[in-house]
Amino acid sequence: MDRAAHMVEVADRLRRRFGPVDHGDPEPPLDLLVRTILSQNTSDRNRDRAYAELRCRFPTWEDVLAAPPREVAGAIQGAGLHHQRAKRLHAVLARLRDERGTLTLDFLAQLPDEEAVQWLLSLPGVGKKTAYVVLLFGFGRPFFPVDTHISRVTKRLGLTDETGDPHDALAPLVPPGQERELHLHLIRLGREVCRPRQPRCPACPLRDVCPYGQKETR
């Protein structure tokens, strides 16, 4: 089975296992960008607490931009690396104010995919995962963000290896239109089944198409 067909099989099995994903309403892209910056190298729980505290203390992004960085850092302390993150958030908001005159990312909807990606990547602390999350979940663009769970699962499945950028390796394999669902399903599999330690290979719906799973259950 080639890698593209392998990914289609993975997507189909995970949909049968976890069910279809409710797309819901898109999150405001700037909110999403801030939450994703806060999520880097920390848990979802810490990210959510930090984001909630930030919005409680500073209800608007204009309030965040106007506040001293030390106060912003105090609000997001729970996410860790709070001084660095506060500087990054201030830099992002200041750039939007200076370039666009308003604190919104809505203008990205008018840009071609590659231009939108490059603009986001030019921001401090924003890599491909963060940029792709904003474009996928904020604009419904066909991008496939790769986090630590997806990276681990796809390596075990033999879809990627230790070399190169996993975003570049996986993007051509994702069935068109299934970027959001497959992203969320692979993350769920990585959290619940294909864990970093003591993976639950016997309970995995992909075991028979996973070289790692077959080796672990011999």
PDB file of C-alpha atoms in Angstrom:
ATOM      1  CA  MET A   1       0.000   0.000   0.000  1.00  0.00           C
ATOM      2  CA  ASP A   2       1.468   3.372  -0.969  1.00  0.00           C
ATOM      3  CA  ARG A   3       1.457   6.226   1.531  1.00  0.00           C
ATOM      4  CA  ALA A   4      -1.479   8.101   0.020  1.00  0.00           C
ATOM      5  CA  ALA A   5      -3.663   4.981   0.057  1.00  0.00           C
ATOM      6  CA  HIS A   6      -2.406   4.222   3.561  1.00  0.00           C
ATOM      7  CA  MET A   7      -3.540   7.660   4.748  1.00  0.00           C
ATOM      8  CA  VAL A   8      -6.968   7.195   3.151  1.00  0.00           C
ATOM      9  CA  GLU A   9      -7.340   3.909   5.034  1.00  0.00           C
ATOM     10  CA  VAL A  10      -6.261   5.608   8.271  1.00  0.00           C
ATOM     11  CA  ALA A  11      -8.770   8.423   7.773  1.00  0.00           C
ATOM     12  CA  ASP A  12     -11.622   5.995   7.020  1.00  0.00           C
ATOM     13  CA  ARG A  13     -10.919   3.806  10.052  1.00  0.00           C
ATOM     14  CA  LEU A  14     -10.615   6.752  12.425  1.00  0.00           C
ATOM     15  CA  ARG A  15     -13.908   8.166  11.180  1.00  0.00           C
ATOM     16  CA  ARG A  16     -15.582   4.826  11.877  1.00  0.00           C
ATOM     17  CA  ARG A  17     -13.958   4.726  15.320  1.00  0.00           C
ATOM     18  CA  PHE A  18     -14.568   8.319  16.454  1.00  0.00           C
ATOM     19  CA  GLY A  19     -17.411   9.469  14.234  1.00  0.00           C
ATOM     20  CA  PRO A  20     -17.710  12.617  12.120  1.00  0.00           C
ATOM     21  CA  VAL A  21     -16.417  15.903  13.506  1.00  0.00           C
ATOM     22  CA  ASP A  22     -18.795  18.760  14.258  1.00  0.00           C
ATOM     23  CA  HIS A  23     -17.270  21.717  12.439  1.00  0.00           C
ATOM     24  CA  GLY A  24     -19.271  24.315  14.359  1.00  0.00           C
ATOM     25  CA  ASP A  25     -18.652  28.035  13.941  1.00  0.00           C
ATOM     26  CA  PRO A  26     -15.100  29.155  13.157  1.00  0.00           C
ATOM     27  CA  GLU A  27     -13.222  30.851  15.982  1.00  0.00           C
ATOM     28  CA  PRO A  28     -12.139  34.457  15.363  1.00  0.00           C
ATOM     29  CA  PRO A  29      -8.706  34.052  13.759  1.00  0.00           C
ATOM     30  CA  LEU A  30      -6.862  36.427  16.086  1.00  0.00           C
ATOM     31  CA  ASP A  31      -8.301  34.680  19.134  1.00  0.00           C
ATOM     32  CA  LEU A  32      -7.166  31.406  17.614  1.00  0.00           C
ATOM     33  CA  LEU A  33      -3.672  32.736  16.944  1.00  0.00           C
ATOM     34  CA  VAL A  34      -3.269  33.899  20.541  1.00  0.00           C
ATOM     35  CA  ARG A  35      -4.553  30.606  21.943  1.00  0.00           C
ATOM     36  CA  THR A  36      -2.186  28.671  19.700  1.00  0.00           C
ATOM     37  CA  ILE A  37       0.798  30.778  20.733  1.00  0.00           C
ATOM     38  CA  LEU A  38      -0.128  30.073  24.352  1.00  0.00           C
ATOM     39  CA  SER A  39      -0.382  26.334  23.610  1.00  0.00           C
ATOM     40  CA  GLN A  40       3.203  25.938  22.454  1.00  0.00           C
ATOM     41  CA  ASN A  41       5.169  23.606  24.735  1.00  0.00           C
ATOM     42  CA  THR A  42       2.433  23.339  27.335  1.00  0.00           C
ATOM     43  CA  SER A  43      -0.725  21.343  28.020  1.00  0.00           C
ATOM     44  CA  ASP A  44      -4.183  22.215  26.753  1.00  0.00           C
ATOM     45  CA  ARG A  45      -5.285  22.733  30.347  1.00  0.00           C
ATOM     46  CA  ASN A  46      -2.531  25.267  31.032  1.00  0.00           C
ATOM     47  CA  ARG A  47      -3.228  27.006  27.731  1.00  0.00           C
ATOM     48  CA  ASP A  48      -6.940  27.292  28.434  1.00  0.00           C
ATOM     49  CA  ARG A  49      -6.395  28.647  31.940  1.00  0.00           C
ATOM     50  CA  ALA A  50      -3.888  31.213  30.704  1.00  0.00           C
ATOM     51  CA  TYR A  51      -6.157  32.305  27.869  1.00  0.00           C
ATOM     52  CA  ALA A  52      -9.172  32.626  30.164  1.00  0.00           C
ATOM     53  CA  GLU A  53      -7.177  34.722  32.644  1.00  0.00           C
ATOM     54  CA  LEU A  54      -5.852  36.930  29.839  1.00  0.00           C
ATOM     55  CA  ARG A  55      -9.347  37.646  28.531  1.00  0.00           C
ATOM     56  CA  CYS A  56     -10.651  38.207  32.051  1.00  0.00           C
ATOM     57  CA  ARG A  57      -8.028  40.848  32.822  1.00  0.00           C
ATOM     58  CA  PHE A  58      -7.965  42.343  29.328  1.00  0.00           C
ATOM     59  CA  PRO A  59     -11.359  41.964  27.598  1.00  0.00           C
ATOM     60  CA  THR A  60     -10.160  43.342  24.239  1.00  0.00           C
ATOM     61  CA  TRP A  61      -6.956  42.949  22.230  1.00  0.00           C
ATOM     62  CA  GLU A  62      -6.615  46.731  22.409  1.00  0.00           C
ATOM     63  CA  ASP A  63      -6.438  46.338  26.193  1.00  0.00           C
ATOM     64  CA  VAL A  64      -3.677  43.752  25.847  1.00  0.00           C
ATOM     65  CA  LEU A  65      -1.688  46.001  23.534  1.00  0.00           C
ATOM     66  CA  ALA A  66      -2.046  48.965  25.873  1.00  0.00           C
ATOM     67  CA  ALA A  67      -1.010  47.035  28.980  1.00  0.00           C
ATOM     68  CA  PRO A  68       2.599  46.824  30.204  1.00  0.00           C
ATOM     69  CA  PRO A  69       4.129  43.493  29.097  1.00  0.00           C
ATOM     70  CA  ARG A  70       4.742  42.504  32.725  1.00  0.00           C
ATOM     71  CA  GLU A  71       0.992  42.655  33.402  1.00  0.00           C
ATOM     72  CA  VAL A  72       0.246  40.534  30.337  1.00  0.00           C
ATOM     73  CA  ALA A  73       2.949  38.099  31.457  1.00  0.00           C
ATOM     74  CA  GLY A  74       1.301  37.863  34.862  1.00  0.00           C
ATOM     75  CA  ALA A  75      -2.039  36.996  33.295  1.00  0.00           C
ATOM     76  CA  ILE A  76      -0.610  34.158  31.182  1.00  0.00           C
ATOM     77  CA  GLN A  77       1.835  32.844  33.754  1.00  0.00           C
ATOM     78  CA  GLY A  78       0.047  29.509  33.919  1.00  0.00           C
ATOM     79  CA  ALA A  79       1.117  28.651  30.374  1.00  0.00           C
ATOM     80  CA  GLY A  80       4.820  28.964  31.212  1.00  0.00           C
ATOM     81  CA  LEU A  81       7.430  31.027  29.382  1.00  0.00           C
ATOM     82  CA  HIS A  82       5.097  33.903  30.170  1.00  0.00           C
ATOM     83  CA  HIS A  83       7.537  36.778  29.715  1.00  0.00           C
ATOM     84  CA  GLN A  84       8.548  35.503  26.272  1.00  0.00           C
ATOM     85  CA  ARG A  85       4.962  34.865  25.248  1.00  0.00           C
ATOM     86  CA  ALA A  86       3.857  38.311  26.459  1.00  0.00           C
ATOM     87  CA  LYS A  87       6.507  39.964  24.285  1.00  0.00           C
ATOM     88  CA  ARG A  88       5.399  37.913  21.294  1.00  0.00           C
ATOM     89  CA  LEU A  89       1.731  38.766  21.792  1.00  0.00           C
ATOM     90  CA  HIS A  90       2.574  42.452  22.087  1.00  0.00           C
ATOM     91  CA  ALA A  91       4.690  42.282  18.912  1.00  0.00           C
ATOM     92  CA  VAL A  92       1.889  40.583  16.959  1.00  0.00           C
ATOM     93  CA  LEU A  93      -0.719  43.086  18.074  1.00  0.00           C
ATOM     94  CA  ALA A  94       1.589  46.054  17.474  1.00  0.00           C
ATOM     95  CA  ARG A  95       2.299  44.858  13.944  1.00  0.00           C
ATOM     96  CA  LEU A  96      -1.392  44.517  13.171  1.00  0.00           C
ATOM     97  CA  ARG A  97      -1.998  48.031  14.489  1.00  0.00           C
ATOM     98  CA  ASP A  98       0.888  49.493  12.503  1.00  0.00           C
ATOM     99  CA  GLU A  99       0.267  47.603   9.245  1.00  0.00           C
ATOM    100  CA  ARG A 100      -3.503  47.267   9.216  1.00  0.00           C
ATOM    101  CA  GLY A 101      -4.783  49.910  11.597  1.00  0.00           C
ATOM    102  CA  THR A 102      -7.006  47.369  13.338  1.00  0.00           C
ATOM    103  CA  LEU A 103      -6.524  44.302  15.501  1.00  0.00           C
ATOM    104  CA  THR A 104      -7.950  41.592  13.302  1.00  0.00           C
ATOM    105  CA  LEU A 105      -6.701  38.893  10.957  1.00  0.00           C
ATOM    106  CA  ASP A 106      -9.755  39.047   8.716  1.00  0.00           C
ATOM    107  CA  PHE A 107      -7.650  40.485   5.887  1.00  0.00           C
ATOM    108  CA  LEU A 108      -6.019  37.068   5.461  1.00  0.00           C
ATOM    109  CA  ALA A 109      -9.264  35.853   3.858  1.00  0.00           C
ATOM    110  CA  GLN A 110      -8.434  38.009   0.830  1.00  0.00           C
ATOM    111  CA  LEU A 111      -4.926  36.613   0.376  1.00  0.00           C
ATOM    112  CA  PRO A 112      -3.965  33.520  -1.629  1.00  0.00           C
ATOM    113  CA  ASP A 113      -3.045  30.527   0.518  1.00  0.00           C
ATOM    114  CA  GLU A 114       0.721  30.899   0.192  1.00  0.00           C
ATOM    115  CA  GLU A 115       0.676  34.647   0.896  1.00  0.00           C
ATOM    116  CA  ALA A 116      -1.456  34.083   3.986  1.00  0.00           C
ATOM    117  CA  VAL A 117       0.967  31.405   5.215  1.00  0.00           C
ATOM    118  CA  GLN A 118       4.009  33.592   4.646  1.00  0.00           C
ATOM    119  CA  TRP A 119       2.450  36.543   6.458  1.00  0.00           C
ATOM    120  CA  LEU A 120       1.716  34.407   9.506  1.00  0.00           C
ATOM    121  CA  LEU A 121       5.161  32.808   9.432  1.00  0.00           C
ATOM    122  CA  SER A 122       6.724  36.274   9.524  1.00  0.00           C
ATOM    123  CA  LEU A 123       5.271  36.851  12.991  1.00  0.00           C
ATOM    124  CA  PRO A 124       7.487  36.214  16.037  1.00  0.00           C
ATOM    125  CA  GLY A 125       7.037  32.751  17.487  1.00  0.00           C
ATOM    126  CA  VAL A 126       4.792  31.511  14.666  1.00  0.00           C
ATOM    127  CA  GLY A 127       5.804  28.324  12.860  1.00  0.00           C
ATOM    128  CA  LYS A 128       3.964  26.154  10.375  1.00  0.00           C
ATOM    129  CA  LYS A 129       1.819  24.406  12.966  1.00  0.00           C
ATOM    130  CA  THR A 130       0.497  27.681  14.365  1.00  0.00           C
ATOM    131  CA  ALA A 131      -0.009  29.223  10.926  1.00  0.00           C
ATOM    132  CA  TYR A 132      -1.823  26.152   9.651  1.00  0.00           C
ATOM    133  CA  VAL A 133      -4.073  25.991  12.730  1.00  0.00           C
ATOM    134  CA  VAL A 134      -5.163  29.594  12.141  1.00  0.00           C
ATOM    135  CA  LEU A 135      -5.847  28.994   8.452  1.00  0.00           C
ATOM    136  CA  LEU A 136      -7.606  25.648   8.932  1.00  0.00           C
ATOM    137  CA  PHE A 137      -9.779  26.454  11.930  1.00  0.00           C
ATOM    138  CA  GLY A 138     -10.142  30.198  11.407  1.00  0.00           C
ATOM    139  CA  PHE A 139     -10.705  30.289   7.659  1.00  0.00           C
ATOM    140  CA  GLY A 140     -11.496  26.725   6.615  1.00  0.00           C
ATOM    141  CA  ARG A 141      -8.411  26.637   4.362  1.00  0.00           C
ATOM    142  CA  PRO A 142      -7.070  23.182   3.363  1.00  0.00           C
ATOM    143  CA  PHE A 143      -4.027  23.059   5.630  1.00  0.00           C
ATOM    144  CA  PHE A 144      -2.952  20.176   7.854  1.00  0.00           C
ATOM    145  CA  PRO A 145      -1.241  21.220  11.116  1.00  0.00           C
ATOM    146  CA  VAL A 146       1.065  18.635  12.678  1.00  0.00           C
ATOM    147  CA  ASP A 147       1.450  18.624  16.459  1.00  0.00           C
ATOM    148  CA  THR A 148       3.417  16.232  18.654  1.00  0.00           C
ATOM    149  CA  HIS A 149       0.606  13.648  18.729  1.00  0.00           C
ATOM    150  CA  ILE A 150       0.210  13.588  14.953  1.00  0.00           C
ATOM    151  CA  SER A 151       3.961  13.465  14.460  1.00  0.00           C
ATOM    152  CA  ARG A 152       4.290  10.469  16.792  1.00  0.00           C
ATOM    153  CA  VAL A 153       1.317   8.571  15.351  1.00  0.00           C
ATOM    154  CA  THR A 154       2.287   9.064  11.710  1.00  0.00           C
ATOM    155  CA  LYS A 155       5.867   7.988  12.386  1.00  0.00           C
ATOM    156  CA  ARG A 156       4.634   4.797  13.997  1.00  0.00           C
ATOM    157  CA  LEU A 157       2.337   4.231  11.039  1.00  0.00           C
ATOM    158  CA  GLY A 158       5.275   4.583   8.662  1.00  0.00           C
ATOM    159  CA  LEU A 159       3.791   7.646   6.960  1.00  0.00           C
ATOM    160  CA  THR A 160       6.715   9.874   7.915  1.00  0.00           C
ATOM    161  CA  ASP A 161      10.235   9.363   9.164  1.00  0.00           C
ATOM    162  CA  GLU A 162      12.719  11.289  11.280  1.00  0.00           C
ATOM    163  CA  THR A 163      13.926  13.456   8.405  1.00  0.00           C
ATOM    164  CA  GLY A 164      12.405  16.566   6.900  1.00  0.00           C
ATOM    165  CA  ASP A 165       9.371  18.608   7.856  1.00  0.00           C
ATOM    166  CA  PRO A 166       6.347  16.408   8.679  1.00  0.00           C
ATOM    167  CA  HIS A 167       4.043  19.143   7.348  1.00  0.00           C
ATOM    168  CA  ASP A 168       5.612  18.812   3.901  1.00  0.00           C
ATOM    169  CA  ALA A 169       5.542  15.010   4.076  1.00  0.00           C
ATOM    170  CA  LEU A 170       1.928  14.645   5.213  1.00  0.00           C
ATOM    171  CA  ALA A 171       0.145  17.419   3.313  1.00  0.00           C
ATOM    172  CA  PRO A 172       0.113  15.569  -0.027  1.00  0.00           C
ATOM    173  CA  LEU A 173      -1.257  12.440   1.652  1.00  0.00           C
ATOM    174  CA  VAL A 174      -4.311  13.942   3.360  1.00  0.00           C
ATOM    175  CA  PRO A 175      -7.566  13.255   1.481  1.00  0.00           C
ATOM    176  CA  PRO A 176      -8.925  16.582   0.167  1.00  0.00           C
ATOM    177  CA  GLY A 177     -11.576  18.081   2.417  1.00  0.00           C
ATOM    178  CA  GLN A 178     -10.633  15.885   5.390  1.00  0.00           C
ATOM    179  CA  GLU A 179      -7.888  18.078   6.850  1.00  0.00           C
ATOM    180  CA  ARG A 180      -9.847  19.180   9.917  1.00  0.00           C
ATOM    181  CA  GLU A 181     -11.398  15.826  10.745  1.00  0.00           C
ATOM    182  CA  LEU A 182      -8.186  13.845  10.248  1.00  0.00           C
ATOM    183  CA  HIS A 183      -6.199  16.364  12.290  1.00  0.00           C
ATOM    184  CA  LEU A 184      -8.602  16.049  15.223  1.00  0.00           C
ATOM    185  CA  HIS A 185      -8.929  12.272  14.932  1.00  0.00           C
ATOM    186  CA  LEU A 186      -5.167  11.691  14.897  1.00  0.00           C
ATOM    187  CA  ILE A 187      -4.756  13.902  17.949  1.00  0.00           C
ATOM    188  CA  ARG A 188      -7.480  11.974  19.758  1.00  0.00           C
ATOM    189  CA  LEU A 189      -5.874   8.660  18.811  1.00  0.00           C
ATOM    190  CA  GLY A 190      -2.520   9.945  20.074  1.00  0.00           C
ATOM    191  CA  ARG A 191      -3.993  10.992  23.403  1.00  0.00           C
ATOM    192  CA  GLU A 192      -6.204   8.006  24.068  1.00  0.00           C
ATOM    193  CA  VAL A 193      -4.483   5.068  22.358  1.00  0.00           C
ATOM    194  CA  CYS A 194      -1.155   5.785  20.662  1.00  0.00           C
ATOM    195  CA  ARG A 195       0.374   7.351  23.751  1.00  0.00           C
ATOM    196  CA  PRO A 196       4.070   8.243  24.055  1.00  0.00           C
ATOM    197  CA  ARG A 197       4.542   5.620  26.753  1.00  0.00           C
ATOM    198  CA  GLN A 198       2.648   2.369  27.094  1.00  0.00           C
ATOM    199  CA  PRO A 199       0.613   2.754  23.903  1.00  0.00           C
ATOM    200  CA  ARG A 200      -2.586   0.709  23.848  1.00  0.00           C
ATOM    201  CA  CYS A 201      -1.791  -1.103  20.609  1.00  0.00           C
ATOM    202  CA  PRO A 202      -4.273  -3.997  21.119  1.00  0.00           C
ATOM    203  CA  ALA A 203      -7.104  -1.442  21.296  1.00  0.00           C
ATOM    204  CA  CYS A 204      -5.992   0.504  18.223  1.00  0.00           C
ATOM    205  CA  PRO A 205      -8.184   0.426  15.091  1.00  0.00           C
ATOM    206  CA  LEU A 206      -5.019   0.823  12.989  1.00  0.00           C
ATOM    207  CA  ARG A 207      -2.969  -1.983  14.487  1.00  0.00           C
ATOM    208  CA  ASP A 208      -2.950  -4.206  11.404  1.00  0.00           C
ATOM    209  CA  VAL A 209      -1.813  -1.326   9.153  1.00  0.00           C
ATOM    210  CA  CYS A 210       0.776  -0.016  11.636  1.00  0.00           C
ATOM    211  CA  PRO A 211       4.317  -1.446  11.605  1.00  0.00           C
ATOM    212  CA  TYR A 212       4.893  -0.255  15.173  1.00  0.00           C
ATOM    213  CA  GLY A 213       1.628  -1.783  16.407  1.00  0.00           C
ATOM    214  CA  GLN A 214       2.302  -5.114  14.730  1.00  0.00           C
ATOM    215  CA  LYS A 215       5.757  -5.277  16.307  1.00  0.00           C
ATOM    216  CA  GLU A 216       4.452  -4.380  19.764  1.00  0.00           C
ATOM    217  CA  THR A 217       1.684  -7.005  19.713  1.00  0.00           C
ATOM    218  CA  ARG A 218       3.642  -9.982  18.392  1.00  0.00           C
TER     219      ARG A 218
END
